[in-house]
Amino acid sequence: MAVVQEDAVPADASAASTDATDPTAGSSDNEITVEETSFVHTEPQQDGSAPPVVTTDMEVLHDKVKKQVIKEGHGKIPSKFSTCFVHYRAWVQSSLHKFEDTWQEQHPVEIVIGKEKKQMVGLGIGVGNMKSGERALLHVGWELGYGKEGNFSFPNVPPTADLIYEVELIGFDDAKEGKARSDMTVEERIEAADRRKLEGNDYFKEKKFEEAIQQYEMAVAYMGDDFMFQLFGKYRDMALAVKNPCHLNTAACLIKQKRFDEAIAQCSIVLSEDETNVKALFRRGKAKAELGQTEAAREDFLKAKKHSPEDKEIMRELRLLAEQDKAMYQKQKELYKGLFGPRPQPKPKTTNPLLVFWQWLVSLISYLAKMFTRKND
């Protein structure tokens, strides 16, 4: 069994064990008990250098906007003025020149349906017809993109260019007034992020790890770098109290999905703000251990142990690493033994019977000669 704290973490899990509890998870009246779960395997991402090959049917959303579903979503579609959080890659259809990639920039984009920028109207139509978690390929005519003039700064798009978008709708917030993040107060943004974090915890309990990750990503989107840069004192502390658990919760989901590199990145974000965060050190250590980065994992576990010396799970992981080291040493020892073979033993001297006879005969003659000499004397 493991614990998901309402203000902290879903249960941690390693690939090797299903009964490990989360380190430093204290008891609380608001704790939610969750059973450990199996890993979820997701399809590998394409490299994003070119639009993905999609074989699903083409859905006409508008005369100039068509959609092909790559991955099905869940729930309902956004209503007008909903605030949507999306990741996308964009290409010029004729040349396949990629001019934007929010996945690479690691910052989801906010689109308020019905209030999009002029060059994003076609993208907005497509997003408005997607469900949370859905990934789709959108074909957008130039009339609903960058128009006759194109754009010669960033992004660089030629005139009358039809566009292709690979889009993922992370999630959306229904808002009748279409209130964007930039129009919210600090308290409103933190409250909206905290609400998403709690929804993510609910998905985690249901073993819906992809949906949980989407909620955590939306929560973090409310507290982007530009927003955090402006915060000081208690407001920064309030924001980090929501933001850091979202990164840690995301890492827990990623570890369950065996997406260890991504889990390491999430933990590192937290450690950049709080280098003594035991949960971040522990989970990053587990992800590194799964990738075979033994020494780096040990370093993280030892740092975590320094700040939580009595934690049994940290001690357990350190013992596992020591056992792995011992097993590896024995394996290498056997390998080298088989490679070079046993130490050669000296060969026994072979004896020649004829030589032995002559040695015996010479000795006999020498003895008789001595006896004869003594008798004469």
GROMACS .gro file of C-alpha atoms in nm:
model
  377
    1MET     CA    1   0.000   0.000   0.000
    2ALA     CA    2   0.109   0.356  -0.056
    3VAL     CA    3  -0.011   0.701   0.029
    4VAL     CA    4  -0.129   0.995  -0.177
    5GLN     CA    5  -0.135   1.308   0.029
    6GLU     CA    6  -0.391   1.563  -0.073
    7ASP     CA    7  -0.130   1.836  -0.063
    8ALA     CA    8   0.165   1.632  -0.180
    9VAL     CA    9   0.215   1.310  -0.368
   10PRO     CA   10   0.053   1.007  -0.520
   11ALA     CA   11   0.219   0.686  -0.409
   12ASP     CA   12   0.565   0.617  -0.541
   13ALA     CA   13   0.649   0.284  -0.698
   14SER     CA   14   0.958   0.112  -0.827
   15ALA     CA   15   0.977  -0.132  -1.114
   16ALA     CA   16   1.114  -0.397  -0.885
   17SER     CA   17   0.862  -0.378  -0.606
   18THR     CA   18   0.490  -0.327  -0.565
   19ASP     CA   19   0.480  -0.285  -0.189
   20ALA     CA   20   0.718   0.007  -0.146
   21THR     CA   21   0.578   0.306   0.039
   22ASP     CA   22   0.662   0.662  -0.047
   23PRO     CA   23   0.953   0.801   0.157
   24THR     CA   24   0.877   1.090   0.390
   25ALA     CA   25   0.502   1.040   0.342
   26GLY     CA   26   0.368   1.126   0.685
   27SER     CA   27   0.025   1.053   0.819
   28SER     CA   28  -0.251   1.305   0.776
   29ASP     CA   29  -0.624   1.328   0.823
   30ASN     CA   30  -0.648   1.406   0.452
   31GLU     CA   31  -0.453   1.106   0.330
   32ILE     CA   32  -0.595   0.894   0.052
   33THR     CA   33  -0.491   0.529   0.058
   34VAL     CA   34  -0.411   0.381  -0.281
   35GLU     CA   35  -0.313   0.029  -0.380
   36GLU     CA   36   0.003  -0.007  -0.584
   37THR     CA   37  -0.058  -0.064  -0.951
   38SER     CA   38   0.106  -0.218  -1.255
   39PHE     CA   39   0.298  -0.022  -1.514
   40VAL     CA   40   0.132   0.130  -1.819
   41HIS     CA   41   0.314   0.111  -2.149
   42THR     CA   42   0.267   0.396  -2.395
   43GLU     CA   43   0.359   0.404  -2.762
   44PRO     CA   44   0.694   0.568  -2.832
   45GLN     CA   45   0.682   0.927  -2.950
   46GLN     CA   46   0.795   1.008  -3.304
   47ASP     CA   47   1.088   1.248  -3.329
   48GLY     CA   48   0.867   1.533  -3.448
   49SER     CA   49   1.088   1.639  -3.738
   50ALA     CA   50   0.803   1.574  -3.984
   51PRO     CA   51   0.425   1.533  -3.949
   52PRO     CA   52   0.328   1.184  -3.829
   53VAL     CA   53   0.178   0.941  -4.076
   54VAL     CA   54  -0.190   0.906  -3.982
   55THR     CA   55  -0.427   0.658  -4.147
   56THR     CA   56  -0.753   0.749  -3.969
   57ASP     CA   57  -1.044   0.908  -4.155
   58MET     CA   58  -1.037   1.281  -4.234
   59GLU     CA   59  -1.305   1.472  -4.042
   60VAL     CA   60  -1.417   1.803  -4.193
   61LEU     CA   61  -1.461   2.060  -3.913
   62HIS     CA   62  -1.475   2.364  -4.140
   63ASP     CA   63  -1.424   2.438  -4.507
   64LYS     CA   64  -1.061   2.513  -4.425
   65VAL     CA   65  -1.001   2.285  -4.127
   66LYS     CA   66  -0.981   1.905  -4.132
   67LYS     CA   67  -0.885   1.667  -3.852
   68GLN     CA   68  -0.742   1.316  -3.823
   69VAL     CA   69  -0.736   1.154  -3.479
   70ILE     CA   70  -0.401   1.013  -3.367
   71LYS     CA   71  -0.505   0.921  -3.012
   72GLU     CA   72  -0.856   0.926  -2.870
   73GLY     CA   73  -0.934   1.157  -2.581
   74HIS     CA   74  -1.191   1.140  -2.303
   75GLY     CA   75  -1.483   1.342  -2.174
   76LYS     CA   76  -1.649   1.632  -2.354
   77ILE     CA   77  -1.517   1.893  -2.596
   78PRO     CA   78  -1.453   2.254  -2.485
   79SER     CA   79  -1.731   2.510  -2.504
   80LYS     CA   80  -1.692   2.865  -2.629
   81PHE     CA   81  -1.460   3.074  -2.411
   82SER     CA   82  -1.308   2.764  -2.251
   83THR     CA   83  -0.940   2.810  -2.166
   84CYS     CA   84  -0.755   2.526  -2.338
   85PHE     CA   85  -0.400   2.411  -2.275
   86VAL     CA   86  -0.234   2.254  -2.576
   87HIS     CA   87   0.096   2.129  -2.707
   88TYR     CA   88   0.151   2.142  -3.080
   89ARG     CA   89   0.400   2.119  -3.366
   90ALA     CA   90   0.338   2.319  -3.681
   91TRP     CA   91   0.462   2.273  -4.038
   92VAL     CA   92   0.417   2.451  -4.370
   93GLN     CA   93   0.232   2.190  -4.573
   94SER     CA   94   0.412   2.247  -4.905
   95SER     CA   95   0.772   2.236  -4.776
   96LEU     CA   96   0.724   2.052  -4.443
   97HIS     CA   97   0.925   2.332  -4.280
   98LYS     CA   98   0.859   2.306  -3.904
   99PHE     CA   99   0.818   2.654  -3.763
  100GLU     CA  100   0.699   2.589  -3.408
  101ASP     CA  101   0.720   2.314  -3.144
  102THR     CA  102   0.585   2.373  -2.793
  103TRP     CA  103   0.691   2.023  -2.681
  104GLN     CA  104   1.050   2.119  -2.751
  105GLU     CA  105   1.004   2.444  -2.560
  106GLN     CA  106   0.832   2.249  -2.276
  107HIS     CA  107   0.564   2.514  -2.239
  108PRO     CA  108   0.200   2.439  -2.328
  109VAL     CA  109   0.009   2.715  -2.504
  110GLU     CA  110  -0.313   2.867  -2.373
  111ILE     CA  111  -0.595   2.917  -2.621
  112VAL     CA  112  -0.930   3.071  -2.525
  113ILE     CA  113  -1.187   2.929  -2.768
  114GLY     CA  114  -1.347   3.216  -2.960
  115LYS     CA  115  -1.073   3.461  -2.861
  116GLU     CA  116  -0.778   3.324  -3.056
  117LYS     CA  117  -0.520   3.537  -3.232
  118LYS     CA  118  -0.602   3.591  -3.599
  119GLN     CA  119  -0.332   3.349  -3.719
  120MET     CA  120  -0.455   3.079  -3.479
  121VAL     CA  121  -0.824   3.075  -3.574
  122GLY     CA  122  -0.789   2.747  -3.764
  123LEU     CA  123  -0.597   2.591  -3.476
  124GLY     CA  124  -0.870   2.712  -3.239
  125ILE     CA  125  -1.141   2.547  -3.448
  126GLY     CA  126  -0.951   2.220  -3.434
  127VAL     CA  127  -0.886   2.240  -3.060
  128GLY     CA  128  -1.250   2.327  -2.998
  129ASN     CA  129  -1.345   1.991  -3.150
  130MET     CA  130  -1.104   1.780  -2.945
  131LYS     CA  131  -1.141   1.602  -2.610
  132SER     CA  132  -0.899   1.618  -2.321
  133GLY     CA  133  -0.601   1.394  -2.387
  134GLU     CA  134  -0.678   1.371  -2.758
  135ARG     CA  135  -0.396   1.403  -3.009
  136ALA     CA  136  -0.482   1.491  -3.367
  137LEU     CA  137  -0.342   1.607  -3.699
  138LEU     CA  138  -0.503   1.928  -3.824
  139HIS     CA  139  -0.495   2.049  -4.184
  140VAL     CA  140  -0.557   2.425  -4.190
  141GLY     CA  141  -0.601   2.641  -4.500
  142TRP     CA  142  -0.394   2.959  -4.528
  143GLU     CA  143  -0.708   3.173  -4.492
  144LEU     CA  144  -0.736   3.064  -4.124
  145GLY     CA  145  -0.361   3.068  -4.067
  146TYR     CA  146  -0.107   3.338  -4.148
  147GLY     CA  147  -0.301   3.465  -4.452
  148LYS     CA  148  -0.177   3.626  -4.771
  149GLU     CA  149   0.106   3.810  -4.600
  150GLY     CA  150   0.252   3.523  -4.402
  151ASN     CA  151   0.496   3.605  -4.123
  152PHE     CA  152   0.863   3.689  -4.170
  153SER     CA  153   0.969   3.721  -3.806
  154PHE     CA  154   0.906   3.438  -3.559
  155PRO     CA  155   0.751   3.208  -3.656
  156ASN     CA  156   0.867   3.226  -4.016
  157VAL     CA  157   0.572   3.134  -4.239
  158PRO     CA  158   0.555   3.219  -4.612
  159PRO     CA  159   0.249   3.390  -4.771
  160THR     CA  160  -0.060   3.181  -4.850
  161ALA     CA  161   0.083   2.876  -4.671
  162ASP     CA  162  -0.149   2.592  -4.582
  163LEU     CA  163  -0.052   2.449  -4.244
  164ILE     CA  164  -0.032   2.114  -4.067
  165TYR     CA  165  -0.057   2.091  -3.689
  166GLU     CA  166   0.007   1.795  -3.464
  167VAL     CA  167  -0.192   1.893  -3.155
  168GLU     CA  168  -0.254   1.747  -2.810
  169LEU     CA  169  -0.527   1.896  -2.593
  170ILE     CA  170  -0.390   1.858  -2.241
  171GLY     CA  171  -0.716   1.982  -2.088
  172PHE     CA  172  -0.937   2.285  -2.052
  173ASP     CA  173  -1.120   2.499  -1.801
  174ASP     CA  174  -1.478   2.604  -1.874
  175ALA     CA  175  -1.515   2.978  -1.819
  176LYS     CA  176  -1.816   3.172  -1.936
  177GLU     CA  177  -1.620   3.495  -1.945
  178GLY     CA  178  -1.319   3.336  -2.109
  179LYS     CA  179  -1.078   3.456  -1.843
  180ALA     CA  180  -0.719   3.394  -1.944
  181ARG     CA  181  -0.435   3.330  -1.702
  182SER     CA  182  -0.297   3.677  -1.762
  183ASP     CA  183  -0.623   3.828  -1.638
  184MET     CA  184  -0.629   3.625  -1.315
  185THR     CA  185  -0.502   3.741  -0.979
  186VAL     CA  186  -0.221   3.548  -0.811
  187GLU     CA  187  -0.467   3.382  -0.575
  188GLU     CA  188  -0.696   3.280  -0.862
  189ARG     CA  189  -0.413   3.119  -1.056
  190ILE     CA  190  -0.287   2.927  -0.753
  191GLU     CA  191  -0.642   2.816  -0.671
  192ALA     CA  192  -0.700   2.697  -1.029
  193ALA     CA  193  -0.370   2.508  -1.024
  194ASP     CA  194  -0.451   2.345  -0.691
  195ARG     CA  195  -0.789   2.233  -0.823
  196ARG     CA  196  -0.617   2.065  -1.118
  197LYS     CA  197  -0.366   1.899  -0.887
  198LEU     CA  198  -0.646   1.745  -0.680
  199GLU     CA  199  -0.819   1.621  -0.995
  200GLY     CA  200  -0.492   1.465  -1.099
  201ASN     CA  201  -0.472   1.283  -0.766
  202ASP     CA  202  -0.821   1.146  -0.827
  203TYR     CA  203  -0.716   1.010  -1.167
  204PHE     CA  204  -0.408   0.859  -1.006
  205LYS     CA  205  -0.624   0.665  -0.759
  206GLU     CA  206  -0.819   0.532  -1.057
  207LYS     CA  207  -0.489   0.418  -1.218
  208LYS     CA  208  -0.548   0.662  -1.506
  209PHE     CA  209  -0.192   0.785  -1.521
  210GLU     CA  210  -0.211   0.966  -1.855
  211GLU     CA  211  -0.515   1.163  -1.739
  212ALA     CA  212  -0.341   1.239  -1.410
  213ILE     CA  213  -0.035   1.372  -1.593
  214GLN     CA  214  -0.257   1.596  -1.804
  215GLN     CA  215  -0.410   1.750  -1.493
  216TYR     CA  216  -0.070   1.810  -1.337
  217GLU     CA  217   0.054   1.969  -1.661
  218MET     CA  218  -0.244   2.202  -1.662
  219ALA     CA  219  -0.178   2.295  -1.301
  220VAL     CA  220   0.184   2.376  -1.381
  221ALA     CA  221   0.072   2.576  -1.687
  222TYR     CA  222  -0.098   2.822  -1.451
  223MET     CA  223   0.240   2.884  -1.293
  224GLY     CA  224   0.479   2.929  -1.583
  225ASP     CA  225   0.826   3.074  -1.557
  226ASP     CA  226   0.708   3.427  -1.635
  227PHE     CA  227   0.453   3.407  -1.352
  228MET     CA  228   0.692   3.256  -1.096
  229PHE     CA  229   0.957   3.516  -1.178
  230GLN     CA  230   0.724   3.789  -1.051
  231LEU     CA  231   0.645   3.623  -0.718
  232PHE     CA  232   0.820   3.687  -0.390
  233GLY     CA  233   0.768   3.601  -0.026
  234LYS     CA  234   0.449   3.426   0.077
  235TYR     CA  235   0.302   3.425  -0.275
  236ARG     CA  236   0.603   3.240  -0.412
  237ASP     CA  237   0.582   2.993  -0.125
  238MET     CA  238   0.209   2.942  -0.195
  239ALA     CA  239   0.276   2.879  -0.563
  240LEU     CA  240   0.563   2.637  -0.499
  241ALA     CA  241   0.346   2.447  -0.248
  242VAL     CA  242   0.123   2.356  -0.545
  243LYS     CA  243   0.373   2.353  -0.832
  244ASN     CA  244   0.641   2.125  -0.680
  245PRO     CA  245   0.396   1.849  -0.578
  246CYS     CA  246   0.260   1.853  -0.935
  247HIS     CA  247   0.609   1.783  -1.071
  248LEU     CA  248   0.662   1.509  -0.811
  249ASN     CA  249   0.322   1.357  -0.882
  250THR     CA  250   0.398   1.362  -1.253
  251ALA     CA  251   0.728   1.184  -1.181
  252ALA     CA  252   0.539   0.914  -0.987
  253CYS     CA  253   0.311   0.855  -1.287
  254LEU     CA  254   0.604   0.848  -1.529
  255ILE     CA  255   0.790   0.593  -1.317
  256LYS     CA  256   0.484   0.370  -1.331
  257GLN     CA  257   0.490   0.405  -1.709
  258LYS     CA  258   0.864   0.328  -1.722
  259ARG     CA  259   0.931   0.673  -1.869
  260PHE     CA  260   1.234   0.716  -1.648
  261ASP     CA  261   1.413   0.995  -1.834
  262GLU     CA  262   1.103   1.213  -1.815
  263ALA     CA  263   1.063   1.132  -1.444
  264ILE     CA  264   1.422   1.243  -1.382
  265ALA     CA  265   1.351   1.574  -1.556
  266GLN     CA  266   1.043   1.638  -1.340
  267CYS     CA  267   1.235   1.570  -1.019
  268SER     CA  268   1.521   1.792  -1.133
  269ILE     CA  269   1.280   2.084  -1.174
  270VAL     CA  270   1.183   2.051  -0.808
  271LEU     CA  271   1.547   2.016  -0.698
  272SER     CA  272   1.635   2.335  -0.883
  273GLU     CA  273   1.403   2.513  -0.638
  274ASP     CA  274   1.464   2.292  -0.334
  275GLU     CA  275   1.787   2.092  -0.348
  276THR     CA  276   1.707   1.911  -0.021
  277ASN     CA  277   1.363   1.782  -0.127
  278VAL     CA  278   1.375   1.419  -0.011
  279LYS     CA  279   1.092   1.297  -0.234
  280ALA     CA  280   1.253   1.447  -0.543
  281LEU     CA  281   1.591   1.294  -0.457
  282PHE     CA  282   1.434   0.956  -0.382
  283ARG     CA  283   1.226   0.938  -0.700
  284ARG     CA  284   1.505   1.064  -0.918
  285GLY     CA  285   1.731   0.802  -0.762
  286LYS     CA  286   1.480   0.526  -0.838
  287ALA     CA  287   1.445   0.640  -1.200
  288LYS     CA  288   1.823   0.653  -1.241
  289ALA     CA  289   1.858   0.307  -1.086
  290GLU     CA  290   1.608   0.168  -1.337
  291LEU     CA  291   1.818   0.315  -1.619
  292GLY     CA  292   2.128   0.144  -1.481
  293GLN     CA  293   2.284   0.472  -1.363
  294THR     CA  294   2.394   0.309  -1.039
  295GLU     CA  295   2.643   0.566  -0.910
  296ALA     CA  296   2.416   0.862  -0.988
  297ALA     CA  297   2.126   0.682  -0.817
  298ARG     CA  298   2.340   0.609  -0.511
  299GLU     CA  299   2.438   0.976  -0.492
  300ASP     CA  300   2.071   1.083  -0.486
  301PHE     CA  301   1.981   0.820  -0.224
  302LEU     CA  302   2.270   0.926  -0.001
  303LYS     CA  303   2.162   1.290  -0.024
  304ALA     CA  304   1.808   1.187   0.066
  305LYS     CA  305   1.939   0.980   0.356
  306LYS     CA  306   2.131   1.281   0.487
  307HIS     CA  307   1.806   1.471   0.528
  308SER     CA  308   1.594   1.171   0.631
  309PRO     CA  309   1.836   0.929   0.802
  310GLU     CA  310   1.569   0.701   0.950
  311ASP     CA  311   1.374   0.644   0.629
  312LYS     CA  312   1.346   0.269   0.570
  313GLU     CA  313   1.275   0.293   0.199
  314ILE     CA  314   1.590   0.493   0.134
  315MET     CA  315   1.791   0.234   0.326
  316ARG     CA  316   1.621  -0.041   0.129
  317GLU     CA  317   1.715   0.116  -0.206
  318LEU     CA  318   2.076   0.158  -0.093
  319ARG     CA  319   2.088  -0.210   0.008
  320LEU     CA  320   1.948  -0.308  -0.332
  321LEU     CA  321   2.223  -0.111  -0.504
  322ALA     CA  322   2.486  -0.278  -0.286
  323GLU     CA  323   2.346  -0.620  -0.373
  324GLN     CA  324   2.348  -0.529  -0.743
  325ASP     CA  325   2.712  -0.420  -0.714
  326LYS     CA  326   2.803  -0.750  -0.548
  327ALA     CA  327   2.617  -0.951  -0.811
  328MET     CA  328   2.785  -0.753  -1.089
  329TYR     CA  329   3.129  -0.814  -0.934
  330GLN     CA  330   3.066  -1.190  -0.918
  331LYS     CA  331   2.940  -1.190  -1.275
  332GLN     CA  332   3.248  -1.005  -1.399
  333LYS     CA  333   3.471  -1.237  -1.198
  334GLU     CA  334   3.316  -1.542  -1.362
  335LEU     CA  335   3.337  -1.374  -1.703
  336TYR     CA  336   3.706  -1.300  -1.673
  337LYS     CA  337   3.770  -1.645  -1.531
  338GLY     CA  338   3.607  -1.801  -1.835
  339LEU     CA  339   3.782  -1.560  -2.066
  340PHE     CA  340   4.139  -1.625  -1.954
  341GLY     CA  341   4.093  -1.979  -1.815
  342PRO     CA  342   4.246  -2.126  -1.498
  343ARG     CA  343   4.611  -2.064  -1.412
  344PRO     CA  344   4.827  -2.325  -1.589
  345GLN     CA  345   4.976  -2.593  -1.366
  346PRO     CA  346   5.341  -2.708  -1.410
  347LYS     CA  347   5.365  -3.023  -1.616
  348PRO     CA  348   5.512  -3.330  -1.438
  349LYS     CA  349   5.857  -3.427  -1.559
  350THR     CA  350   5.857  -3.728  -1.788
  351THR     CA  351   6.117  -4.002  -1.719
  352ASN     CA  352   6.309  -4.199  -1.980
  353PRO     CA  353   6.350  -4.567  -1.871
  354LEU     CA  354   6.677  -4.608  -2.060
  355LEU     CA  355   6.821  -4.299  -1.895
  356VAL     CA  356   6.718  -4.429  -1.554
  357PHE     CA  357   6.886  -4.763  -1.625
  358TRP     CA  358   7.214  -4.598  -1.730
  359GLN     CA  359   7.206  -4.372  -1.421
  360TRP     CA  360   7.155  -4.680  -1.205
  361LEU     CA  361   7.436  -4.867  -1.382
  362VAL     CA  362   7.682  -4.579  -1.345
  363SER     CA  363   7.595  -4.550  -0.979
  364LEU     CA  364   7.651  -4.925  -0.931
  365ILE     CA  365   7.989  -4.921  -1.108
  366SER     CA  366   8.094  -4.618  -0.902
  367TYR     CA  367   7.997  -4.794  -0.582
  368LEU     CA  368   8.183  -5.116  -0.672
  369ALA     CA  369   8.489  -4.914  -0.765
  370LYS     CA  370   8.494  -4.745  -0.428
  371MET     CA  371   8.454  -5.077  -0.248
  372PHE     CA  372   8.742  -5.231  -0.447
  373THR     CA  373   8.968  -4.936  -0.369
  374ARG     CA  374   8.898  -4.957   0.001
  375LYS     CA  375   8.975  -5.335   0.000
  376ASN     CA  376   9.313  -5.283  -0.165
  377ASP     CA  377   9.400  -5.016   0.090
   0.00000   0.00000   0.00000
